[in-house]
mmCIF file of C-alpha atoms in Angstrom:
data_model
loop_
_atom_site.group_PDB
_atom_site.id
_atom_site.type_symbol
_atom_site.label_atom_id
_atom_site.label_comp_id
_atom_site.label_asym_id
_atom_site.label_seq_id
_atom_site.Cartn_x
_atom_site.Cartn_y
_atom_site.Cartn_z
ATOM 1 C CA MET U 1 12.755 0.704 -11.994
ATOM 2 C CA LEU U 2 9.457 1.390 -10.694
ATOM 3 C CA ASN U 3 9.064 2.282 -7.081
ATOM 4 C CA LEU U 4 5.401 1.639 -6.017
ATOM 5 C CA ILE U 5 4.024 3.535 -2.788
ATOM 6 C CA ILE U 6 0.789 2.634 -1.503
ATOM 7 C CA ALA U 7 0.263 6.008 0.517
ATOM 8 C CA ASP U 8 -1.766 7.069 3.321
ATOM 9 C CA ALA U 9 -2.735 3.637 3.785
ATOM 10 C CA GLU U 10 -5.367 2.973 6.634
ATOM 11 C CA VAL U 11 -3.211 0.352 8.401
ATOM 12 C CA GLU U 12 -2.782 1.105 11.993
ATOM 13 C CA GLN U 13 -2.923 -0.746 15.503
ATOM 14 C CA VAL U 14 -6.087 0.121 17.433
ATOM 15 C CA PRO U 15 -6.065 3.642 18.865
ATOM 16 C CA LYS U 16 -6.122 4.211 22.533
ATOM 17 C CA GLU U 17 -9.237 5.908 22.376
ATOM 18 C CA LEU U 18 -10.891 2.888 20.965
ATOM 19 C CA ALA U 19 -9.098 0.255 23.111
ATOM 20 C CA SER U 20 -11.959 0.009 25.712
ATOM 21 C CA HIS U 21 -14.586 -0.876 23.146
ATOM 22 C CA ARG U 22 -16.029 -4.171 23.992
ATOM 23 C CA THR U 23 -15.837 -5.520 20.772
ATOM 24 C CA ILE U 24 -12.136 -4.828 20.544
ATOM 25 C CA GLY U 25 -11.379 -6.050 23.856
ATOM 26 C CA TRP U 26 -12.964 -9.333 23.164
ATOM 27 C CA LEU U 27 -10.970 -9.933 19.805
ATOM 28 C CA ALA U 28 -7.996 -8.810 21.410
ATOM 29 C CA TRP U 29 -8.438 -11.363 24.305
ATOM 30 C CA ARG U 30 -8.854 -13.972 21.644
ATOM 31 C CA LYS U 31 -5.828 -13.281 20.152
ATOM 32 C CA GLY U 32 -4.062 -12.949 23.369
ATOM 33 C CA ARG U 33 -2.842 -9.418 22.806
ATOM 34 C CA LEU U 34 -3.497 -6.213 24.417
ATOM 35 C CA PRO U 35 -6.309 -4.054 22.466
ATOM 36 C CA THR U 36 -3.694 -1.592 21.126
ATOM 37 C CA GLU U 37 -1.462 -4.354 19.716
ATOM 38 C CA ILE U 38 -3.974 -5.642 17.374
ATOM 39 C CA ILE U 39 -4.769 -4.146 13.744
ATOM 40 C CA LEU U 40 -7.642 -1.780 13.403
ATOM 41 C CA ASN U 41 -10.067 -3.553 11.123
ATOM 42 C CA SER U 42 -13.283 -1.753 9.880
ATOM 43 C CA SER U 43 -15.149 -5.257 9.190
ATOM 44 C CA ALA U 44 -14.709 -6.427 12.813
ATOM 45 C CA HIS U 45 -14.511 -3.002 14.607
ATOM 46 C CA TYR U 46 -17.403 -1.137 12.730
ATOM 47 C CA GLU U 47 -19.254 -0.360 15.801
ATOM 48 C CA ALA U 48 -15.984 1.076 17.624
ATOM 49 C CA LEU U 49 -15.482 3.120 14.294
ATOM 50 C CA ARG U 50 -18.853 4.759 14.379
ATOM 51 C CA GLY U 51 -18.479 8.594 14.857
ATOM 52 C CA PHE U 52 -14.786 8.108 15.335
ATOM 53 C CA VAL U 53 -12.467 10.601 13.448
ATOM 54 C CA ASP U 54 -12.343 9.364 9.845
ATOM 55 C CA GLY U 55 -14.287 6.142 10.813
ATOM 56 C CA ASP U 56 -15.577 5.810 7.442
ATOM 57 C CA ARG U 57 -12.159 5.409 5.988
ATOM 58 C CA ARG U 58 -10.083 3.689 8.724
ATOM 59 C CA GLY U 59 -9.040 0.215 9.521
ATOM 60 C CA ARG U 60 -8.622 -1.101 6.028
ATOM 61 C CA PRO U 61 -5.541 -3.455 5.860
ATOM 62 C CA ASP U 62 -7.429 -5.263 3.159
ATOM 63 C CA ILE U 63 -6.662 -2.629 0.555
ATOM 64 C CA VAL U 64 -3.087 -2.897 1.212
ATOM 65 C CA HIS U 65 -2.990 -6.623 1.320
ATOM 66 C CA MET U 66 -4.761 -7.036 -2.115
ATOM 67 C CA GLY U 67 -2.530 -4.239 -3.450
ATOM 68 C CA LEU U 68 0.497 -5.935 -2.315
ATOM 69 C CA LEU U 69 -0.667 -9.536 -3.720
ATOM 70 C CA PHE U 70 -1.137 -7.918 -7.108
ATOM 71 C CA ALA U 71 2.307 -6.016 -7.155
ATOM 72 C CA LEU U 72 4.426 -8.715 -5.803
ATOM 73 C CA ASP U 73 3.300 -11.653 -8.091
ATOM 74 C CA THR U 74 3.883 -9.852 -11.384
ATOM 75 C CA PRO U 75 6.650 -10.521 -13.866
ATOM 76 C CA LEU U 76 7.947 -7.130 -13.103
ATOM 77 C CA ASN U 77 8.802 -7.991 -9.545
ATOM 78 C CA ARG U 78 10.083 -11.285 -10.769
ATOM 79 C CA GLU U 79 12.686 -9.242 -12.998
ATOM 80 C CA GLY U 80 13.926 -7.425 -10.196
ATOM 81 C CA LEU U 81 12.477 -3.952 -11.501
ATOM 82 C CA LEU U 82 9.993 -3.254 -8.740
ATOM 83 C CA ARG U 83 10.371 -1.775 -5.223
ATOM 84 C CA THR U 84 7.190 -1.546 -3.068
ATOM 85 C CA TYR U 85 6.582 0.528 -0.101
ATOM 86 C CA VAL U 86 3.657 1.303 2.038
ATOM 87 C CA HIS U 87 3.305 4.747 3.862
ATOM 88 C CA THR U 88 0.499 4.776 6.617
ATOM 89 C CA ARG U 89 -1.796 7.544 7.799
ATOM 90 C CA ASN U 90 0.519 7.603 10.944
ATOM 91 C CA ASN U 91 3.532 8.330 9.070
ATOM 92 C CA GLN U 92 5.102 4.887 9.061
ATOM 93 C CA ILE U 93 6.863 3.386 6.167
ATOM 94 C CA ILE U 94 6.795 -0.396 5.504
ATOM 95 C CA LYS U 95 9.692 -1.470 3.345
ATOM 96 C CA ILE U 96 8.754 -4.620 1.395
ATOM 97 C CA ASP U 97 11.344 -7.275 0.342
ATOM 98 C CA PRO U 98 10.731 -8.229 -3.363
ATOM 99 C CA SER U 99 10.956 -11.890 -2.471
ATOM 100 C CA VAL U 100 8.577 -12.134 0.267
ATOM 101 C CA ARG U 101 5.474 -14.492 -0.197
ATOM 102 C CA LEU U 102 2.649 -12.796 1.672
ATOM 103 C CA PRO U 103 -0.067 -14.932 3.236
ATOM 104 C CA ARG U 104 -3.372 -15.086 0.945
ATOM 105 C CA MET U 105 -5.625 -15.284 3.961
ATOM 106 C CA GLN U 106 -6.497 -11.771 5.355
ATOM 107 C CA ASN U 107 -6.350 -12.916 9.090
ATOM 108 C CA ARG U 108 -2.663 -14.431 8.740
ATOM 109 C CA PHE U 109 -1.799 -11.092 6.901
ATOM 110 C CA GLU U 110 -2.939 -9.062 9.751
ATOM 111 C CA GLY U 111 -1.132 -11.455 12.069
ATOM 112 C CA LEU U 112 2.059 -10.614 10.178
ATOM 113 C CA LEU U 113 1.200 -7.023 10.680
ATOM 114 C CA GLU U 114 0.786 -7.192 14.433
ATOM 115 C CA GLN U 115 4.118 -8.610 14.543
ATOM 116 C CA LEU U 116 5.630 -6.048 12.256
ATOM 117 C CA PHE U 117 4.138 -3.067 14.388
ATOM 118 C CA LEU U 118 5.242 -4.655 17.682
ATOM 119 C CA VAL U 119 9.052 -5.446 16.736
ATOM 120 C CA GLY U 120 9.412 -3.345 13.535
ATOM 121 C CA ALA U 121 10.342 -6.420 11.482
ATOM 122 C CA ALA U 122 8.366 -9.459 10.347
ATOM 123 C CA PRO U 123 9.520 -12.367 10.537
ATOM 124 C CA PRO U 124 12.214 -10.887 13.260
ATOM 125 C CA GLU U 125 14.831 -13.743 12.356
ATOM 126 C CA LYS U 126 14.734 -12.835 8.836
ATOM 127 C CA PRO U 127 13.053 -9.512 8.100
ATOM 128 C CA LEU U 128 10.828 -9.454 4.752
ATOM 129 C CA LEU U 129 8.977 -6.543 6.031
ATOM 130 C CA GLN U 130 10.451 -3.698 7.950
ATOM 131 C CA LEU U 131 8.765 -0.875 9.704
ATOM 132 C CA LYS U 132 10.167 2.601 10.392
ATOM 133 C CA LYS U 133 8.985 6.128 10.924
ATOM 134 C CA GLY U 134 8.907 8.245 7.980
ATOM 135 C CA THR U 135 6.565 10.783 6.006
ATOM 136 C CA LEU U 136 5.631 10.171 2.393
ATOM 137 C CA LYS U 137 7.894 13.331 1.338
ATOM 138 C CA GLY U 138 10.850 11.916 2.954
ATOM 139 C CA LEU U 139 10.268 8.524 1.292
ATOM 140 C CA VAL U 140 9.865 9.994 -2.155
ATOM 141 C CA GLU U 141 12.971 12.339 -1.964
ATOM 142 C CA GLY U 142 14.930 9.455 -0.730
ATOM 143 C CA LEU U 143 14.013 7.248 -3.773
ATOM 144 C CA LYS U 144 15.509 10.087 -5.976
ATOM 145 C CA SER U 145 13.116 8.962 -8.858
ATOM 146 C CA ARG U 146 13.353 10.874 -12.242
ATOM 147 C CA ARG U 147 9.648 11.096 -12.361
ATOM 148 C CA VAL U 148 6.947 11.070 -9.662
ATOM 149 C CA ILE U 149 3.390 10.367 -10.668
ATOM 150 C CA THR U 150 0.540 10.193 -8.260
ATOM 151 C CA PHE U 151 -2.765 8.558 -9.511
ATOM 152 C CA SER U 152 -5.648 10.701 -8.090
ATOM 153 C CA ASP U 153 -9.214 11.774 -9.101
ATOM 154 C CA ARG U 154 -8.101 15.176 -8.925
ATOM 155 C CA GLY U 155 -5.253 14.742 -11.597
ATOM 156 C CA LYS U 156 -5.299 15.443 -15.244
ATOM 157 C CA ARG U 157 -7.287 12.923 -17.184
ATOM 158 C CA ARG U 158 -4.878 10.774 -19.395
ATOM 159 C CA SER U 159 -3.684 7.082 -19.868
ATOM 160 C CA ILE U 160 -0.776 5.511 -17.901
ATOM 161 C CA SER U 161 1.127 4.986 -21.037
ATOM 162 C CA GLU U 162 0.887 8.572 -21.883
ATOM 163 C CA ALA U 163 2.422 9.198 -18.381
ATOM 164 C CA TYR U 164 5.206 6.611 -18.651
ATOM 165 C CA ALA U 165 6.237 8.076 -22.219
ATOM 166 C CA GLY U 166 9.919 8.450 -22.758
ATOM 167 C CA LEU U 167 10.958 5.995 -19.842
ATOM 168 C CA SER U 168 13.434 3.540 -20.261
ATOM 169 C CA ARG U 169 14.858 0.872 -18.166
ATOM 170 C CA ASP U 170 17.620 3.042 -16.956
ATOM 171 C CA ASP U 171 14.877 5.465 -15.457
ATOM 172 C CA ASP U 172 13.569 5.286 -12.099
ATOM 173 C CA VAL U 173 9.886 6.279 -11.701
ATOM 174 C CA CYS U 174 7.826 6.475 -8.577
ATOM 175 C CA VAL U 175 4.248 5.941 -8.717
ATOM 176 C CA ILE U 176 2.067 6.732 -5.723
ATOM 177 C CA VAL U 177 -1.434 5.188 -5.309
ATOM 178 C CA GLY U 178 -3.811 5.972 -2.426
ATOM 179 C CA GLY U 179 -4.351 3.383 0.176
ATOM 180 C CA PHE U 180 -7.628 4.290 1.706
ATOM 181 C CA PRO U 181 -11.319 3.438 0.553
ATOM 182 C CA ARG U 182 -12.429 7.133 -0.069
ATOM 183 C CA GLY U 183 -11.780 10.626 0.166
ATOM 184 C CA ASP U 184 -8.418 12.472 -0.533
ATOM 185 C CA PHE U 185 -4.749 12.099 0.403
ATOM 186 C CA LEU U 186 -4.027 13.141 3.735
ATOM 187 C CA SER U 187 -0.446 13.828 2.466
ATOM 188 C CA ASN U 188 0.429 16.925 0.418
ATOM 189 C CA VAL U 189 0.922 14.624 -2.643
ATOM 190 C CA ASN U 190 0.828 17.929 -4.848
ATOM 191 C CA SER U 191 4.432 19.142 -3.552
ATOM 192 C CA ILE U 192 6.108 15.836 -4.256
ATOM 193 C CA SER U 193 4.459 14.947 -7.708
ATOM 194 C CA ASP U 194 5.845 15.849 -10.972
ATOM 195 C CA GLU U 195 2.354 14.845 -12.295
ATOM 196 C CA MET U 196 -1.083 14.053 -11.049
ATOM 197 C CA VAL U 197 -3.004 11.695 -13.223
ATOM 198 C CA SER U 198 -6.506 10.545 -13.427
ATOM 199 C CA ILE U 199 -6.726 7.235 -15.540
ATOM 200 C CA ASP U 200 -10.456 6.834 -15.367
ATOM 201 C CA PRO U 201 -13.748 8.795 -15.329
ATOM 202 C CA GLU U 202 -14.961 6.549 -12.379
ATOM 203 C CA GLN U 203 -13.278 5.998 -9.194
ATOM 204 C CA LEU U 204 -11.161 2.933 -9.327
ATOM 205 C CA THR U 205 -9.948 0.821 -6.174
ATOM 206 C CA ALA U 206 -6.465 1.022 -5.138
ATOM 207 C CA PRO U 207 -5.473 -2.535 -6.065
ATOM 208 C CA THR U 208 -7.004 -1.912 -9.569
ATOM 209 C CA VAL U 209 -4.891 1.196 -10.158
ATOM 210 C CA VAL U 210 -1.943 -0.757 -8.713
ATOM 211 C CA ALA U 211 -2.391 -3.658 -10.996
ATOM 212 C CA ARG U 212 -2.964 -1.237 -14.248
ATOM 213 C CA ALA U 213 0.162 0.776 -13.460
ATOM 214 C CA ILE U 214 2.693 -1.906 -13.044
ATOM 215 C CA TYR U 215 1.148 -3.905 -16.391
ATOM 216 C CA THR U 216 1.356 -0.637 -18.559
ATOM 217 C CA TYR U 217 4.965 -0.159 -17.115
ATOM 218 C CA GLU U 218 5.757 -3.738 -18.235
ATOM 219 C CA GLU U 219 4.513 -3.183 -21.710
ATOM 220 C CA THR U 220 6.120 0.183 -21.775
ATOM 221 C CA LEU U 221 9.608 -1.482 -21.127
ATOM 222 C CA GLY U 222 8.797 -4.429 -23.167
ATOM 223 C CA ILE U 223 8.977 -7.082 -20.240
ATOM 224 C CA THR U 224 6.231 -9.243 -21.579
ATOM 225 C CA ARG U 225 7.935 -9.595 -24.964
ATOM 226 C CA SER U 226 11.276 -10.219 -23.689
ATOM 227 C CA ARG U 227 10.182 -12.876 -21.171
ATOM 228 C CA LEU U 228 8.073 -14.654 -23.923
ATOM 229 C CA ALA U 229 10.882 -14.542 -26.091
ATOM 230 C CA ARG U 230 13.091 -16.810 -23.673
#
């Protein structure tokens, strides 16, 4: 089983400090919501984020959206061997039902997130996304994985297949991928990781790392071969 965590993800409701900005107020009015009930989006709210704390990395639900679309459509997920979680900068945990079919359009995905952050589940009648408070450390410890691998530019340079060496289907492994566009993890990933791995001399986007991490795991376990042999 592969437990995938997109960690320190820049997904959040508009902070109170930005709620009075005219751009945010106008967009909230169009949606029929309070400013603090809509999802922060750096593309739409770039003026408000100028000079704001960590404004150059916040408001990036698109990173999570792309990463989840890649992950949930994989053979690994269809085989029931993938569990996916999102941990946000504000220490909130989103648990993803493996059967969920996320909207492909970014605006519809943000609408789903707005509902999730307001009521804690989306859709409320049959929760496929669930939100609760929790730290990255608490999430990782609760998963009780045999091995915890964090992909980071600060890690030891090696291939993903080397990091997965010796794993079998009976072994739970947890991989952590940063859900932010630049900078470093806000959480102390060193204290919860068995290994920090850098898989390329250049910085790769989070969705790319997600896709490569899952594909290599599939190859390590022979998922592709077993599916093609059916």
